[in-house]
Tab-separated table of C-alpha atoms and ligand atoms in Angstrom:
chain	number	residue	atom	x	y	z
P	1	ALA	CA	83.287	206.291	-113.826
P	2	SER	CA	80.852	203.560	-114.755
P	3	ALA	CA	81.063	200.098	-113.259
P	4	GLU	CA	82.321	198.841	-116.591
P	5	GLU	CA	85.099	201.405	-116.680
P	6	LEU	CA	86.078	200.536	-113.081
P	7	LYS	CA	86.232	196.828	-113.981
P	8	ARG	CA	88.379	197.539	-117.019
P	9	ALA	CA	90.681	199.778	-114.924
P	10	ALA	CA	91.199	196.938	-112.442
P	11	GLY	CA	91.750	194.450	-115.261
P	12	GLU	CA	94.261	196.672	-116.968
P	13	ALA	CA	96.097	197.272	-113.680
P	14	ALA	CA	96.303	193.548	-113.164
P	15	LEU	CA	98.277	193.212	-116.415
P	16	ASP	CA	101.200	194.977	-114.765
P	17	HIS	CA	101.541	191.879	-112.559
P	18	VAL	CA	101.627	189.414	-115.527
P	19	THR	CA	105.075	188.682	-116.818
P	20	ASP	CA	106.210	186.640	-119.829
P	21	GLY	CA	106.120	182.909	-119.370
P	22	MET	CA	103.687	182.944	-116.460
P	23	CYS	CA	101.166	180.179	-115.739
P	24	LEU	CA	98.020	182.067	-114.853
P	25	GLY	CA	94.880	181.089	-112.981
P	26	ILE	CA	92.075	183.007	-114.739
P	27	GLY	CA	89.057	183.992	-112.739
P	28	THR	CA	85.338	184.054	-113.379
P	29	GLY	CA	82.817	186.972	-113.429
P	30	SER	CA	82.544	190.341	-115.141
P	31	THR	CA	85.717	191.883	-113.680
P	32	ALA	CA	87.723	188.770	-114.579
P	33	GLU	CA	86.252	188.983	-118.103
P	34	ALA	CA	87.418	192.576	-118.362
P	35	PHE	CA	90.904	191.306	-117.447
P	36	ILE	CA	90.674	188.484	-119.958
P	37	ARG	CA	89.913	190.932	-122.808
P	38	VAL	CA	92.958	193.086	-122.114
P	39	LEU	CA	95.089	190.000	-121.508
P	40	ALA	CA	94.077	188.699	-124.948
P	41	ASP	CA	95.272	191.931	-126.543
P	42	LYS	CA	98.643	191.495	-124.873
P	43	VAL	CA	98.848	187.898	-126.016
P	44	GLN	CA	98.099	189.003	-129.553
P	45	ALA	CA	100.968	191.495	-129.114
P	46	GLY	CA	103.347	188.702	-128.176
P	47	LEU	CA	102.946	188.087	-124.421
P	48	ASN	CA	103.630	184.448	-123.585
P	49	VAL	CA	101.281	183.063	-120.914
P	50	ILE	CA	99.362	179.865	-120.350
P	51	GLY	CA	95.980	180.108	-118.614
P	52	VAL	CA	94.052	177.722	-116.428
P	53	ALA	CA	90.380	178.593	-116.275
P	54	THR	CA	88.198	178.698	-113.152
P	55	SER	CA	85.040	177.888	-115.012
P	56	GLU	CA	83.710	176.510	-118.330
P	57	ARG	CA	82.535	180.083	-119.062
P	58	THR	CA	86.016	181.502	-118.610
P	59	GLU	CA	87.582	178.637	-120.547
P	60	LYS	CA	85.261	179.335	-123.530
P	61	LEU	CA	85.961	183.067	-123.554
P	62	CYS	CA	89.795	182.546	-123.307
P	63	ARG	CA	89.781	180.062	-126.144
P	64	GLU	CA	87.593	182.379	-128.287
P	65	LEU	CA	90.193	185.099	-127.699
P	66	SER	CA	93.113	182.718	-128.477
P	67	ILE	CA	94.754	182.750	-125.069
P	68	PRO	CA	96.756	179.541	-124.777
P	69	MET	CA	94.983	177.349	-122.156
P	70	ALA	CA	95.958	174.287	-120.112
P	71	THR	CA	94.397	172.503	-117.141
P	72	LEU	CA	95.529	171.922	-113.573
P	73	GLU	CA	96.172	168.347	-114.669
P	74	THR	CA	99.079	169.502	-116.810
P	75	LEU	CA	99.943	172.588	-114.768
P	76	PRO	CA	99.287	171.742	-111.066
P	77	GLN	CA	101.231	174.748	-109.810
P	78	LEU	CA	100.491	178.254	-111.079
P	79	ASP	CA	102.418	181.465	-110.708
P	80	LEU	CA	99.464	183.856	-110.213
P	81	THR	CA	95.701	183.687	-110.129
P	82	ILE	CA	93.749	186.832	-110.998
P	83	ASP	CA	90.108	186.745	-110.009
P	84	GLY	CA	87.248	188.936	-108.877
P	85	ALA	CA	85.367	188.928	-105.604
P	86	ASP	CA	81.894	189.776	-104.280
P	87	GLU	CA	83.277	191.226	-101.087
P	88	LEU	CA	86.708	191.894	-99.676
P	89	ASP	CA	87.570	193.064	-96.162
P	90	GLY	CA	90.674	194.833	-94.790
P	91	ALA	CA	92.525	191.528	-94.326
P	92	LEU	CA	91.693	190.574	-97.913
P	93	ARG	CA	89.361	187.845	-96.716
P	94	LEU	CA	86.827	187.378	-99.525
P	95	ILE	CA	83.343	186.248	-100.326
P	96	LYS	CA	83.272	184.790	-103.789
P	97	GLY	CA	80.848	182.623	-105.737
P	98	GLY	CA	78.375	185.132	-107.049
P	99	GLY	CA	79.048	183.627	-110.443
P	100	GLY	CA	78.743	180.062	-109.166
P	101	ALA	CA	82.413	179.093	-109.831
P	102	LEU	CA	83.702	179.150	-106.232
P	103	LEU	CA	84.860	175.516	-106.111
P	104	ARG	CA	87.162	175.669	-109.092
P	105	GLU	CA	88.139	179.223	-108.227
P	106	LYS	CA	89.309	178.146	-104.765
P	107	ILE	CA	91.113	175.030	-106.162
P	108	VAL	CA	92.922	177.203	-108.687
P	109	ALA	CA	93.725	179.966	-106.201
P	110	ALA	CA	95.105	177.405	-103.754
P	111	ALA	CA	97.318	175.931	-106.536
P	112	SER	CA	98.807	179.360	-107.195
P	113	LYS	CA	101.859	180.978	-105.614
P	114	ARG	CA	99.864	184.290	-105.414
P	115	MET	CA	96.264	185.391	-105.763
P	116	LEU	CA	95.577	188.900	-106.935
P	117	VAL	CA	91.973	190.095	-106.579
P	118	ILE	CA	90.598	192.647	-108.980
P	119	ALA	CA	87.479	194.539	-107.984
P	120	ASP	CA	85.700	197.927	-108.157
P	121	GLU	CA	85.653	199.701	-104.794
P	122	SER	CA	81.983	198.822	-104.217
P	123	LYS	CA	83.232	195.331	-103.184
P	124	THR	CA	85.227	196.579	-100.185
P	125	VAL	CA	83.548	196.062	-96.769
P	126	GLU	CA	84.362	196.412	-93.100
P	127	THR	CA	82.842	193.085	-92.214
P	128	LEU	CA	82.023	190.210	-94.655
P	129	GLY	CA	78.445	189.026	-94.990
P	130	ALA	CA	76.200	191.579	-96.532
P	131	PHE	CA	76.606	189.586	-99.744
P	132	PRO	CA	74.882	186.223	-99.412
P	133	LEU	CA	77.506	183.507	-98.763
P	134	PRO	CA	77.497	180.870	-101.587
P	135	ILE	CA	77.729	177.326	-100.172
P	136	GLU	CA	78.266	174.558	-102.726
P	137	ILE	CA	76.549	171.330	-101.681
P	138	ASN	CA	76.212	167.813	-103.039
P	139	GLY	CA	72.739	167.108	-104.360
P	140	PHE	CA	72.500	163.926	-102.339
P	141	GLY	CA	70.593	164.456	-99.067
P	142	MET	CA	70.380	168.175	-99.695
P	143	VAL	CA	67.619	168.789	-97.162
P	144	ALA	CA	69.672	167.093	-94.476
P	145	THR	CA	72.636	169.252	-95.473
P	146	TYR	CA	70.414	172.379	-95.443
P	147	LEU	CA	69.369	171.551	-91.880
P	148	ALA	CA	72.906	170.773	-90.787
P	149	ILE	CA	74.163	174.107	-92.186
P	150	GLN	CA	71.370	175.943	-90.349
P	151	GLU	CA	72.381	174.133	-87.134
P	152	ALA	CA	76.069	174.956	-87.609
P	153	ALA	CA	75.205	178.652	-88.293
P	154	ASP	CA	72.938	178.776	-85.324
P	155	GLY	CA	75.763	177.429	-83.150
P	156	LEU	CA	77.853	180.401	-84.208
P	157	GLY	CA	75.029	182.887	-83.508
P	158	LEU	CA	74.418	183.385	-87.245
P	159	SER	CA	70.964	183.302	-88.731
P	160	GLY	CA	69.478	184.228	-92.036
P	161	GLU	CA	67.720	182.916	-95.128
P	162	LEU	CA	69.341	179.885	-96.827
P	163	THR	CA	68.050	179.769	-100.402
P	164	LEU	CA	68.668	177.303	-103.215
P	165	ARG	CA	70.175	179.148	-106.182
P	166	ARG	CA	68.024	178.767	-109.250
P	167	THR	CA	68.377	179.460	-112.950
P	168	GLY	CA	64.757	180.359	-113.792
P	169	GLU	CA	62.652	177.541	-112.293
P	170	ASP	CA	65.429	175.017	-112.211
P	171	PRO	CA	68.155	174.645	-109.535
P	172	PHE	CA	71.461	176.137	-110.625
P	173	ILE	CA	73.977	173.368	-111.343
P	174	THR	CA	77.692	174.195	-111.004
P	175	ASP	CA	80.425	173.102	-113.468
P	176	SER	CA	81.105	170.268	-111.053
P	177	GLY	CA	77.423	169.178	-110.947
P	178	HIS	CA	76.629	170.526	-107.485
P	179	LEU	CA	73.969	172.845	-106.051
P	180	ILE	CA	74.442	176.191	-104.359
P	181	LEU	CA	72.734	177.496	-101.246
P	182	ASP	CA	73.076	181.256	-100.725
P	183	ALA	CA	73.162	182.176	-97.001
P	184	SER	CA	72.107	185.692	-96.111
P	185	PHE	CA	73.834	185.929	-92.770
P	186	GLY	CA	74.133	189.701	-92.950
P	187	ARG	CA	77.348	189.902	-90.971
P	188	ILE	CA	80.012	187.249	-90.449
P	189	PRO	CA	82.231	188.497	-87.571
P	190	ASP	CA	84.327	185.322	-87.461
P	191	PRO	CA	84.732	183.936	-90.997
P	192	GLU	CA	87.360	181.351	-89.907
P	193	ALA	CA	84.931	179.783	-87.399
P	194	LEU	CA	82.168	179.700	-90.006
P	195	SER	CA	84.547	178.131	-92.544
P	196	ARG	CA	85.464	175.333	-90.141
P	197	ALA	CA	81.866	174.719	-89.175
P	198	LEU	CA	80.742	174.507	-92.792
P	199	HIS	CA	83.514	172.131	-93.717
P	200	ASP	CA	82.396	169.896	-90.890
P	201	VAL	CA	79.055	169.367	-92.665
P	202	PRO	CA	79.557	166.246	-94.874
P	203	GLY	CA	77.277	167.462	-97.708
P	204	VAL	CA	79.082	170.751	-97.994
P	205	VAL	CA	81.575	170.592	-100.909
P	206	GLU	CA	82.967	174.121	-100.498
P	207	HIS	CA	81.936	177.669	-99.642
P	208	GLY	CA	82.667	181.184	-100.855
P	209	LEU	CA	84.843	182.390	-97.929
P	210	PHE	CA	88.361	182.716	-99.308
P	211	LEU	CA	90.609	183.020	-96.229
P	212	GLY	CA	94.330	183.451	-96.379
P	213	LEU	CA	94.391	182.994	-100.190
P	214	ALA	CA	94.483	186.583	-101.498
P	215	LYS	CA	97.504	188.488	-100.479
P	216	GLU	CA	97.004	191.394	-102.950
P	217	ALA	CA	94.078	193.307	-104.482
P	218	LEU	CA	93.656	196.017	-107.096
P	219	VAL	CA	90.640	198.091	-106.170
P	220	ALA	CA	89.398	200.511	-108.779
P	221	GLY	CA	87.882	203.752	-107.567
P	222	ALA	CA	86.665	206.849	-109.420
P	223	ASP	CA	90.164	208.263	-110.039
P	224	THR	CA	92.707	205.649	-108.895
P	225	VAL	CA	93.341	201.935	-108.670
P	226	ARG	CA	94.547	201.144	-105.168
P	227	HIS	CA	97.004	198.234	-104.707
P	228	LEU	CA	96.274	196.601	-101.366
P	229	THR	CA	98.555	193.976	-99.870
P	230	VAL	CA	98.403	192.037	-96.560
U	301	DER	O1	81.754	184.240	-108.807
U	301	DER	C1	82.775	184.831	-108.467
U	301	DER	O2	83.476	184.444	-107.515
U	301	DER	C2	83.153	186.114	-109.135
U	301	DER	O3	84.532	186.303	-109.172
U	301	DER	C3	82.519	187.217	-108.381
U	301	DER	O4	82.925	187.113	-107.083
U	301	DER	C4	82.855	188.594	-108.878
U	301	DER	O5	82.109	188.803	-110.024
U	301	DER	P1	82.025	190.283	-110.691
U	301	DER	O6	83.449	190.615	-111.026
U	301	DER	O7	81.137	190.016	-111.909
U	301	DER	O8	81.384	191.170	-109.646
């Protein structure tokens, strides 16, 4: 099956978890967009849901597809967030942020009773870290923040390239006006320790380690979609 087919399979399987009247956190990225497209068909067929988007990009697509949308301002508590991941391990700890939406994704996931991850099986890993960890930082004093992150990682025995994410020549700017450093640590044996150390760096706004948020995942493989729960 092609990657597109796997993403669609995961998106379709997620629909089984969406019930009438739900307030949904709607994720960002290509797998989330596959879900959005099948969700839109169900809404056209009469499903009542209200969505809260995790990025401007997702908001735009949902509105184009006539999915009723609100914001966390009016819906501060959601029933279910459905979102993709760049990596997920056996405990459903995630690396997210490949699409640059990690801050709003984490805020929306944390405001939800449940988070259901949708992914193709290529995203499952033994140990997080092969995918570069996105770290969202404030633009003020970014070199000082860069150095402080390196020092924090070094203190945990982690090393690797820390690169400023760019769009072409220009720095990538997130929906919230921040920058992203991608950290190629290679392996992150203790994600909780790294999360704490990063949050101790004042210029770090958020990072792509999602710990204790996802309790369920739908992982699409060649012939089945596995439902993982922790
Ligand atoms: O940016 C993100 O967090 C996305 O959800 C990403 O993790 C998954 O994107 P994909 O579904 O396009 O692989």
